[in-house]
Structures are given as C-alpha cells and as structure tokens.
JSON list of C-alpha atoms in Angstrom, two decimals:
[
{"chain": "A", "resi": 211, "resn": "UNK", "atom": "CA", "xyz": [0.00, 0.00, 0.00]},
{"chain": "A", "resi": 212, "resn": "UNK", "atom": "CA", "xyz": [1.53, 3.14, -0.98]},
{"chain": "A", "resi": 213, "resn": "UNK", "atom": "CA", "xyz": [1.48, 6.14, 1.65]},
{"chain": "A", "resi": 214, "resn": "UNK", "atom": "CA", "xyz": [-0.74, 8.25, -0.02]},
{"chain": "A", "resi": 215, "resn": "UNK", "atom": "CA", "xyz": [-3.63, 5.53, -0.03]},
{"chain": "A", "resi": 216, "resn": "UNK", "atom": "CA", "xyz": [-5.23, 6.62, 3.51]},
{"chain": "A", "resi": 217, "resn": "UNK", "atom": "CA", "xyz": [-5.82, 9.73, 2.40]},
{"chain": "A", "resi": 218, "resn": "UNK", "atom": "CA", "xyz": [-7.88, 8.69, -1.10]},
{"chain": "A", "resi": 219, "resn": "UNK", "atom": "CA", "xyz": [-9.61, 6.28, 0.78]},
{"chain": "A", "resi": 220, "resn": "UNK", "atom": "CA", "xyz": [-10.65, 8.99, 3.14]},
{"chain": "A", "resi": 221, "resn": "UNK", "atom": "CA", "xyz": [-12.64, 10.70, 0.42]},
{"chain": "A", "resi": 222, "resn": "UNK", "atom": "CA", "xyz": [-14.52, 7.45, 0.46]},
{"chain": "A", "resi": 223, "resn": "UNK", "atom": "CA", "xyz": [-16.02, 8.41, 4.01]},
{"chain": "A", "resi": 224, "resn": "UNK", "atom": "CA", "xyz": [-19.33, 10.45, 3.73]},
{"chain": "A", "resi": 225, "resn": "UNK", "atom": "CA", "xyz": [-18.62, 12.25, 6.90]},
{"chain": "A", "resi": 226, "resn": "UNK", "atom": "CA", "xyz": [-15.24, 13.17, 6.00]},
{"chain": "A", "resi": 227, "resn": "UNK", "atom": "CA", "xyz": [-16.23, 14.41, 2.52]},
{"chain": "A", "resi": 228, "resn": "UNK", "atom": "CA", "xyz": [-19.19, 16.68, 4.49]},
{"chain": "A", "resi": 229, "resn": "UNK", "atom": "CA", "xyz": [-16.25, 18.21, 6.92]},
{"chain": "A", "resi": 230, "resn": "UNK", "atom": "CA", "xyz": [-13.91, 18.92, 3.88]},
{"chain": "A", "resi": 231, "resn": "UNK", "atom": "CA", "xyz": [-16.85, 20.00, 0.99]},
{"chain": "A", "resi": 232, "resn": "UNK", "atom": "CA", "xyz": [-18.42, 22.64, 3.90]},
{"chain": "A", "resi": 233, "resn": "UNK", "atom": "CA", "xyz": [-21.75, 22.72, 1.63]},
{"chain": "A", "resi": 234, "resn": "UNK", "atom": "CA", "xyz": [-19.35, 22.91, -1.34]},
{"chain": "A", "resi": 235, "resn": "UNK", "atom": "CA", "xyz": [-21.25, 20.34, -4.05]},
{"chain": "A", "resi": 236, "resn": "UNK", "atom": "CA", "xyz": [-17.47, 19.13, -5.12]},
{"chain": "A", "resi": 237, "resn": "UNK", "atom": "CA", "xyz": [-13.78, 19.26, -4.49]},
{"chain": "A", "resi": 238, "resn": "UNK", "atom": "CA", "xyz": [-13.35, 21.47, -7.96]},
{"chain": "A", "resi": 239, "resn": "UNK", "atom": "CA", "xyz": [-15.65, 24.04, -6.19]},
{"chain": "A", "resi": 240, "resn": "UNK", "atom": "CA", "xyz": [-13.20, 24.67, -3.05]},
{"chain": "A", "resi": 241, "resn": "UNK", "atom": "CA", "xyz": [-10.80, 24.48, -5.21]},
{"chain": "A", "resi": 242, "resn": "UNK", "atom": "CA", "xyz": [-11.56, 26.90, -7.73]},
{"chain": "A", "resi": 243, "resn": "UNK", "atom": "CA", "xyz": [-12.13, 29.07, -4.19]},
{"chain": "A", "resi": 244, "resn": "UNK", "atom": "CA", "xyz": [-8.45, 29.24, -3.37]},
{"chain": "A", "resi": 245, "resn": "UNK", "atom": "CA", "xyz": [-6.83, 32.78, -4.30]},
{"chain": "A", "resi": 246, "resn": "UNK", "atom": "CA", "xyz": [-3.66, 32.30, -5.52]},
{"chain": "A", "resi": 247, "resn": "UNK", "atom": "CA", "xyz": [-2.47, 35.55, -3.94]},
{"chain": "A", "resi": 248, "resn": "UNK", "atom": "CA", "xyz": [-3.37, 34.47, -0.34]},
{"chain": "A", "resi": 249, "resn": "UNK", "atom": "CA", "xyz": [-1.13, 31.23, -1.57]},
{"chain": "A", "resi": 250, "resn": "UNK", "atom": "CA", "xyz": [1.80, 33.03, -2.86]},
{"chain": "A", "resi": 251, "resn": "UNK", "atom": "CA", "xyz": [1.50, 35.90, 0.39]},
{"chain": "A", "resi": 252, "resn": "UNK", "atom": "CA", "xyz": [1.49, 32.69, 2.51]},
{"chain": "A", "resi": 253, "resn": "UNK", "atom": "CA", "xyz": [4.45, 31.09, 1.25]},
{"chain": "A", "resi": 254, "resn": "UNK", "atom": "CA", "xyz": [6.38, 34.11, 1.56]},
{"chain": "A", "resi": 255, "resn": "UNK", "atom": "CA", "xyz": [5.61, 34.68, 5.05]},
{"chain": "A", "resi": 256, "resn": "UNK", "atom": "CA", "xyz": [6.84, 30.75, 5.64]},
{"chain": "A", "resi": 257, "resn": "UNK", "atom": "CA", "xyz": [10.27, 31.45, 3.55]},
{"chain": "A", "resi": 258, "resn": "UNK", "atom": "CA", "xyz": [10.84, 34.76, 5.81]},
{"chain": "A", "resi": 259, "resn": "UNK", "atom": "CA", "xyz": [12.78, 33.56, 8.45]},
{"chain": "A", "resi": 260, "resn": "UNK", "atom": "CA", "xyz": [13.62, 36.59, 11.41]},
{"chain": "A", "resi": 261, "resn": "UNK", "atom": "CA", "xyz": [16.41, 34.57, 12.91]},
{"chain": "A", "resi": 262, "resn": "UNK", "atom": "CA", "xyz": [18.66, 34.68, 10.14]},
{"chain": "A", "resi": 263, "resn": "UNK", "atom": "CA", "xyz": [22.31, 34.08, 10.79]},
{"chain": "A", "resi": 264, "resn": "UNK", "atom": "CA", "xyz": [23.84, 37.10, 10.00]},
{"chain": "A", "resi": 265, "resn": "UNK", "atom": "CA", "xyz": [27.13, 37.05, 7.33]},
{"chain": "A", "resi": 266, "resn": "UNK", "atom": "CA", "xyz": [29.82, 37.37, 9.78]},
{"chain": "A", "resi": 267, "resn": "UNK", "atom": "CA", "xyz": [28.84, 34.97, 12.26]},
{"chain": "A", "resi": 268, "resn": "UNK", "atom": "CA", "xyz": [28.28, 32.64, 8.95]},
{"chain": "A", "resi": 269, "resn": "UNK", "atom": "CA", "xyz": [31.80, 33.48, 7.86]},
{"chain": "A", "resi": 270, "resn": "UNK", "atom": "CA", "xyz": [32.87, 32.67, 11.54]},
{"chain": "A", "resi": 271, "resn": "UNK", "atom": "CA", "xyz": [31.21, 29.19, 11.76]},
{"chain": "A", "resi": 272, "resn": "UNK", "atom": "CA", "xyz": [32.94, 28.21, 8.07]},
{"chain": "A", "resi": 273, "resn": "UNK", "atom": "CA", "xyz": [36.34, 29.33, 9.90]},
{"chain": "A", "resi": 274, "resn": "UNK", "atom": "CA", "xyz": [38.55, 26.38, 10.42]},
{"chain": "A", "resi": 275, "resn": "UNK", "atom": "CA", "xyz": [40.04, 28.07, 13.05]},
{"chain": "A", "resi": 276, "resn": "UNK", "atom": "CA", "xyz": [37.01, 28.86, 14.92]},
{"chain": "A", "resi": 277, "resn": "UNK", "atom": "CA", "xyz": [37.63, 26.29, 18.06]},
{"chain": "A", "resi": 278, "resn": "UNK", "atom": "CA", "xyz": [40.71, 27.93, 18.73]},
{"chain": "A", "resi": 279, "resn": "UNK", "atom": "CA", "xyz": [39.76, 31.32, 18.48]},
{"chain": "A", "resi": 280, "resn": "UNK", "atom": "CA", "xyz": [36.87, 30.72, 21.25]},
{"chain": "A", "resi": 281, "resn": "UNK", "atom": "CA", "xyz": [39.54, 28.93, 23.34]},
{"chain": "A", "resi": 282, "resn": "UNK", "atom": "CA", "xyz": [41.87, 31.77, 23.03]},
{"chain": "A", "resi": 283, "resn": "UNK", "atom": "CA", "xyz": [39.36, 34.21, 24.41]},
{"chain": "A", "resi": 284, "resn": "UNK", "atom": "CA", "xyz": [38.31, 32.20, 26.91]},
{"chain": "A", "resi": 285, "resn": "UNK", "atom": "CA", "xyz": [41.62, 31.91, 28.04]},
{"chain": "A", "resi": 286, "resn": "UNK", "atom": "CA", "xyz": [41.95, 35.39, 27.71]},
{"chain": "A", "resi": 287, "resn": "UNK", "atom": "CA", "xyz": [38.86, 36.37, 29.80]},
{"chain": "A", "resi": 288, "resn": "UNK", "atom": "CA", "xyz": [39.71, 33.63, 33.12]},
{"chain": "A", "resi": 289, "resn": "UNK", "atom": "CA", "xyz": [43.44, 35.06, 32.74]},
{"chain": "A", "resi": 290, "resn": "UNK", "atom": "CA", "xyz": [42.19, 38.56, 33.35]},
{"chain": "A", "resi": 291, "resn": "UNK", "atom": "CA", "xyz": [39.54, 37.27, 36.52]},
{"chain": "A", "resi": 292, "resn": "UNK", "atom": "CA", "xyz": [42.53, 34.96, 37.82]},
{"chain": "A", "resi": 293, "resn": "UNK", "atom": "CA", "xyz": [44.26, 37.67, 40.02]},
{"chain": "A", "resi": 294, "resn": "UNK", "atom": "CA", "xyz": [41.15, 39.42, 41.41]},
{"chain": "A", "resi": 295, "resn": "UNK", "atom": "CA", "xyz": [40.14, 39.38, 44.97]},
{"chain": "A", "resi": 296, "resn": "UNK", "atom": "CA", "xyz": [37.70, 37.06, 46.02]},
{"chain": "A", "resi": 297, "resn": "UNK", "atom": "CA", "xyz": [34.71, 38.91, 47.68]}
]
C-alpha cells in the first residue's frame, strides 16, 4: 500500500467528505475558491525567516580556526579574573 492511499480512501467516508466540501457540491468548487495571492503571500511569510544568521557569524562558523579562536578568548577572559580578589 503506498502512503498516499489513507488519504484517497478517506474521500470514500461520507462524513469526512461533508467536513472537507463545507456545503461545497465538489472538491473542484473549493478548489476553484483558493486565491492564488493568499497562496503566494502565505508562502512568503513561511520562507521569511527573522532569525537569520547574519554574514559574519556565517563566515565565523565556516572558519577552520574557529575552536581555537573561542579557546583563546576564553583563556583570555579567566586570565584577566585569575588575580582578582575574592569577595
């Protein structure tokens, strides 16, 4: 049985059909209902993504070097809290 079988045979079921028609007489009719521009506006707003990486961190992360740049400044920022006074 391929995969997409369950959902054909749904269209079988009366009750499903009367859910998914909603007093349409076909599935042409809801169809032909869609706007295309609602589509398109809809698939842009899915492609936008606000949590971009942003080019230099990108660069940074395709740096070979990047592991021992982070341990450098990590060294670099315990080195400079080693000789403080504990409060």
């Amino acid at each position: 049985m391929i995969a997409e079988t369950p959902l054909v045979k749904n269209l079988e079921n009366t009750e499903y059909m009367n859910i998914l028609l909603d007093g349409k007489g076909s599935l042409k009719e809801c169809f032909s209902e869609i706007q295309h521009k609602i589509i398109l506006e809809e698939f842009e707003t899915a492609n936008y993504n606000e949590e971009k990486i942003p080019t230099k961190i990108k660069k940074a992360i395709r740096n070979k070097d990047i592991p021992s740049i982070f341990l450098n400044l990590a060294q670099k920022y315990f080195d400079s809290k080693s000789n403080r006074i504990l409060v």
